[in-house]
Amino acid sequence: QVQVVESGGGLVQAGGSLRLSCAASGDTACISAIEWYRHTPGKERDLVAKITKGGSINYADSVKGRFIISRDNAKNVWFLQMNSLKPEDTAVYYCASDNICYGDTVTVSRTWGRGTQVTVSS
């Protein structure tokens, strides 16, 4: 089992920066990718950024050039550095791990964190 916990959310003014952390535990060797999603009530949950085990990175067009996803190579911690924040970035941000465990059988799963609130004031 893999568990992920987000932290680092808060209130920031437009134009400011915030760094979110996603700490993974459990069977972390199974993690094939870490994804950041965000959700605002009344809207669909959107994929913000993704980084794979092999280092491939993708960003939503809305955050490209402003957000950076990365990993602390020495730890099971991933980050979402958010710069030049806009009010429309306000949302609950979720970390999710895509897991593939190889054993007697191959187990594929996704683990969701509980989310962290990011509020950007104008």
PDB file of C-alpha atoms in Angstrom:
ATOM      1  CA  GLN A   1       0.000   0.000   0.000  1.00  0.00           C
ATOM      2  CA  VAL A   2       1.125   3.538  -0.767  1.00  0.00           C
ATOM      3  CA  GLN A   3       0.059   6.561   1.217  1.00  0.00           C
ATOM      4  CA  VAL A   4       0.555  10.193   0.219  1.00  0.00           C
ATOM      5  CA  VAL A   5       0.122  13.313   2.322  1.00  0.00           C
ATOM      6  CA  GLU A   6       0.054  16.869   0.975  1.00  0.00           C
ATOM      7  CA  SER A   7       1.176  19.948   2.826  1.00  0.00           C
ATOM      8  CA  GLY A   8       2.132  23.544   2.160  1.00  0.00           C
ATOM      9  CA  GLY A   9      -1.179  25.098   1.211  1.00  0.00           C
ATOM     10  CA  GLY A  10      -2.249  28.475   2.460  1.00  0.00           C
ATOM     11  CA  LEU A  11      -3.317  31.992   1.584  1.00  0.00           C
ATOM     12  CA  VAL A  12      -1.185  34.053  -0.759  1.00  0.00           C
ATOM     13  CA  GLN A  13      -1.618  37.236  -2.759  1.00  0.00           C
ATOM     14  CA  ALA A  14      -1.780  37.198  -6.532  1.00  0.00           C
ATOM     15  CA  GLY A  15       1.712  37.156  -7.957  1.00  0.00           C
ATOM     16  CA  GLY A  16       3.086  35.318  -4.971  1.00  0.00           C
ATOM     17  CA  SER A  17       4.538  31.851  -4.653  1.00  0.00           C
ATOM     18  CA  LEU A  18       3.807  28.719  -2.697  1.00  0.00           C
ATOM     19  CA  ARG A  19       5.438  25.301  -2.552  1.00  0.00           C
ATOM     20  CA  LEU A  20       3.375  22.198  -1.958  1.00  0.00           C
ATOM     21  CA  SER A  21       4.865  18.950  -0.715  1.00  0.00           C
ATOM     22  CA  CYS A  22       3.702  15.396  -1.272  1.00  0.00           C
ATOM     23  CA  ALA A  23       5.221  12.855   1.089  1.00  0.00           C
ATOM     24  CA  ALA A  24       4.811   9.201   0.182  1.00  0.00           C
ATOM     25  CA  SER A  25       5.098   6.213   2.468  1.00  0.00           C
ATOM     26  CA  GLY A  26       4.442   2.493   2.381  1.00  0.00           C
ATOM     27  CA  ASP A  27       5.372   0.555  -0.739  1.00  0.00           C
ATOM     28  CA  THR A  28       7.008   3.547  -2.373  1.00  0.00           C
ATOM     29  CA  ALA A  29       9.006   1.368  -4.762  1.00  0.00           C
ATOM     30  CA  CYS A  30       5.716   0.748  -6.540  1.00  0.00           C
ATOM     31  CA  ILE A  31       5.236   4.404  -7.461  1.00  0.00           C
ATOM     32  CA  SER A  32       5.400   4.900 -11.215  1.00  0.00           C
ATOM     33  CA  ALA A  33       4.263   8.533 -11.268  1.00  0.00           C
ATOM     34  CA  ILE A  34       3.188  11.383  -9.031  1.00  0.00           C
ATOM     35  CA  GLU A  35       0.420  13.677 -10.151  1.00  0.00           C
ATOM     36  CA  TRP A  36      -0.943  16.948  -8.811  1.00  0.00           C
ATOM     37  CA  TYR A  37      -4.634  17.652  -9.304  1.00  0.00           C
ATOM     38  CA  ARG A  38      -6.741  20.572  -8.214  1.00  0.00           C
ATOM     39  CA  HIS A  39     -10.447  20.942  -7.645  1.00  0.00           C
ATOM     40  CA  THR A  40     -12.764  23.878  -7.122  1.00  0.00           C
ATOM     41  CA  PRO A  41     -16.387  23.242  -6.089  1.00  0.00           C
ATOM     42  CA  GLY A  42     -18.649  23.255  -9.126  1.00  0.00           C
ATOM     43  CA  LYS A  43     -15.817  22.521 -11.522  1.00  0.00           C
ATOM     44  CA  GLU A  44     -14.119  19.397 -12.756  1.00  0.00           C
ATOM     45  CA  ARG A  45     -10.989  18.133 -11.126  1.00  0.00           C
ATOM     46  CA  ASP A  46      -8.028  19.072 -13.312  1.00  0.00           C
ATOM     47  CA  LEU A  47      -4.633  17.502 -13.720  1.00  0.00           C
ATOM     48  CA  VAL A  48      -2.050  20.173 -12.995  1.00  0.00           C
ATOM     49  CA  ALA A  49       1.275  18.391 -13.325  1.00  0.00           C
ATOM     50  CA  LYS A  50       2.722  14.918 -13.570  1.00  0.00           C
ATOM     51  CA  ILE A  51       6.171  13.443 -13.164  1.00  0.00           C
ATOM     52  CA  THR A  52       6.959   9.826 -13.958  1.00  0.00           C
ATOM     53  CA  LYS A  53       9.513   7.530 -12.393  1.00  0.00           C
ATOM     54  CA  GLY A  54      11.601   7.982 -15.525  1.00  0.00           C
ATOM     55  CA  GLY A  55      11.569  11.758 -15.161  1.00  0.00           C
ATOM     56  CA  SER A  56       9.029  12.662 -17.820  1.00  0.00           C
ATOM     57  CA  ILE A  57       7.098  15.818 -16.859  1.00  0.00           C
ATOM     58  CA  ASN A  58       3.852  17.281 -18.146  1.00  0.00           C
ATOM     59  CA  TYR A  59       1.942  20.413 -17.158  1.00  0.00           C
ATOM     60  CA  ALA A  60      -1.504  21.723 -17.811  1.00  0.00           C
ATOM     61  CA  ASP A  61      -1.438  24.637 -20.241  1.00  0.00           C
ATOM     62  CA  SER A  62      -2.898  26.879 -17.551  1.00  0.00           C
ATOM     63  CA  VAL A  63       0.153  26.478 -15.308  1.00  0.00           C
ATOM     64  CA  LYS A  64       2.925  25.957 -17.849  1.00  0.00           C
ATOM     65  CA  GLY A  65       5.783  28.336 -17.193  1.00  0.00           C
ATOM     66  CA  ARG A  66       4.560  29.110 -13.673  1.00  0.00           C
ATOM     67  CA  PHE A  67       4.525  25.769 -11.845  1.00  0.00           C
ATOM     68  CA  ILE A  68       7.372  23.306 -11.423  1.00  0.00           C
ATOM     69  CA  ILE A  69       7.024  19.694 -10.320  1.00  0.00           C
ATOM     70  CA  SER A  70      10.088  18.009  -8.869  1.00  0.00           C
ATOM     71  CA  ARG A  71      11.331  15.377  -6.470  1.00  0.00           C
ATOM     72  CA  ASP A  72      13.780  15.273  -3.615  1.00  0.00           C
ATOM     73  CA  ASN A  73      15.922  12.463  -4.984  1.00  0.00           C
ATOM     74  CA  ALA A  74      17.024  11.404  -1.502  1.00  0.00           C
ATOM     75  CA  LYS A  75      13.506  11.113  -0.123  1.00  0.00           C
ATOM     76  CA  ASN A  76      10.028  10.038  -1.135  1.00  0.00           C
ATOM     77  CA  VAL A  77       8.890  13.626  -1.325  1.00  0.00           C
ATOM     78  CA  TRP A  78       7.618  15.465  -4.391  1.00  0.00           C
ATOM     79  CA  PHE A  79       7.037  19.186  -4.727  1.00  0.00           C
ATOM     80  CA  LEU A  80       4.857  21.536  -6.682  1.00  0.00           C
ATOM     81  CA  GLN A  81       6.460  24.966  -6.796  1.00  0.00           C
ATOM     82  CA  MET A  82       3.778  27.481  -7.721  1.00  0.00           C
ATOM     83  CA  ASN A  83       4.911  30.896  -8.906  1.00  0.00           C
ATOM     84  CA  SER A  84       3.082  33.941 -10.237  1.00  0.00           C
ATOM     85  CA  LEU A  85      -0.095  32.691  -8.617  1.00  0.00           C
ATOM     86  CA  LYS A  86      -3.441  33.896  -9.903  1.00  0.00           C
ATOM     87  CA  PRO A  87      -6.854  33.937  -8.208  1.00  0.00           C
ATOM     88  CA  GLU A  88      -7.989  31.239 -10.633  1.00  0.00           C
ATOM     89  CA  ASP A  89      -5.360  28.942  -9.117  1.00  0.00           C
ATOM     90  CA  THR A  90      -7.461  28.836  -5.954  1.00  0.00           C
ATOM     91  CA  ALA A  91      -8.427  25.229  -5.314  1.00  0.00           C
ATOM     92  CA  VAL A  92      -7.864  22.198  -3.176  1.00  0.00           C
ATOM     93  CA  TYR A  93      -4.695  20.592  -4.462  1.00  0.00           C
ATOM     94  CA  TYR A  94      -4.384  16.823  -4.347  1.00  0.00           C
ATOM     95  CA  CYS A  95      -1.375  14.609  -4.736  1.00  0.00           C
ATOM     96  CA  ALA A  96      -1.931  11.215  -6.318  1.00  0.00           C
ATOM     97  CA  SER A  97       0.442   8.332  -6.850  1.00  0.00           C
ATOM     98  CA  ASP A  98       0.166   5.859  -9.684  1.00  0.00           C
ATOM     99  CA  ASN A  99       1.358   2.538  -8.359  1.00  0.00           C
ATOM    100  CA  ILE A 100       2.490  -0.623 -10.085  1.00  0.00           C
ATOM    101  CA  CYS A 101       3.616  -3.402  -7.759  1.00  0.00           C
ATOM    102  CA  TYR A 102       5.331  -6.465  -9.171  1.00  0.00           C
ATOM    103  CA  GLY A 103       4.933  -9.623  -7.121  1.00  0.00           C
ATOM    104  CA  ASP A 104       3.192 -12.936  -7.611  1.00  0.00           C
ATOM    105  CA  THR A 105       0.695 -10.797  -9.499  1.00  0.00           C
ATOM    106  CA  VAL A 106       0.918  -7.278 -10.875  1.00  0.00           C
ATOM    107  CA  THR A 107      -1.121  -4.818  -8.836  1.00  0.00           C
ATOM    108  CA  VAL A 108      -2.077  -1.454 -10.317  1.00  0.00           C
ATOM    109  CA  SER A 109      -3.620   1.226  -8.143  1.00  0.00           C
ATOM    110  CA  ARG A 110      -3.893   4.945  -7.495  1.00  0.00           C
ATOM    111  CA  THR A 111      -3.556   6.565  -4.098  1.00  0.00           C
ATOM    112  CA  TRP A 112      -5.057   9.965  -3.292  1.00  0.00           C
ATOM    113  CA  GLY A 113      -4.065  12.359  -0.591  1.00  0.00           C
ATOM    114  CA  ARG A 114      -6.634  14.310   1.393  1.00  0.00           C
ATOM    115  CA  GLY A 115      -5.750  17.605  -0.270  1.00  0.00           C
ATOM    116  CA  THR A 116      -4.420  20.977   0.803  1.00  0.00           C
ATOM    117  CA  GLN A 117      -6.201  24.287   0.289  1.00  0.00           C
ATOM    118  CA  VAL A 118      -4.560  27.000  -1.795  1.00  0.00           C
ATOM    119  CA  THR A 119      -6.251  30.383  -1.823  1.00  0.00           C
ATOM    120  CA  VAL A 120      -4.959  33.228  -3.972  1.00  0.00           C
ATOM    121  CA  SER A 121      -6.344  36.661  -3.230  1.00  0.00           C
ATOM    122  CA  SER A 122      -6.575  39.430  -5.812  1.00  0.00           C
TER     123      SER A 122
END
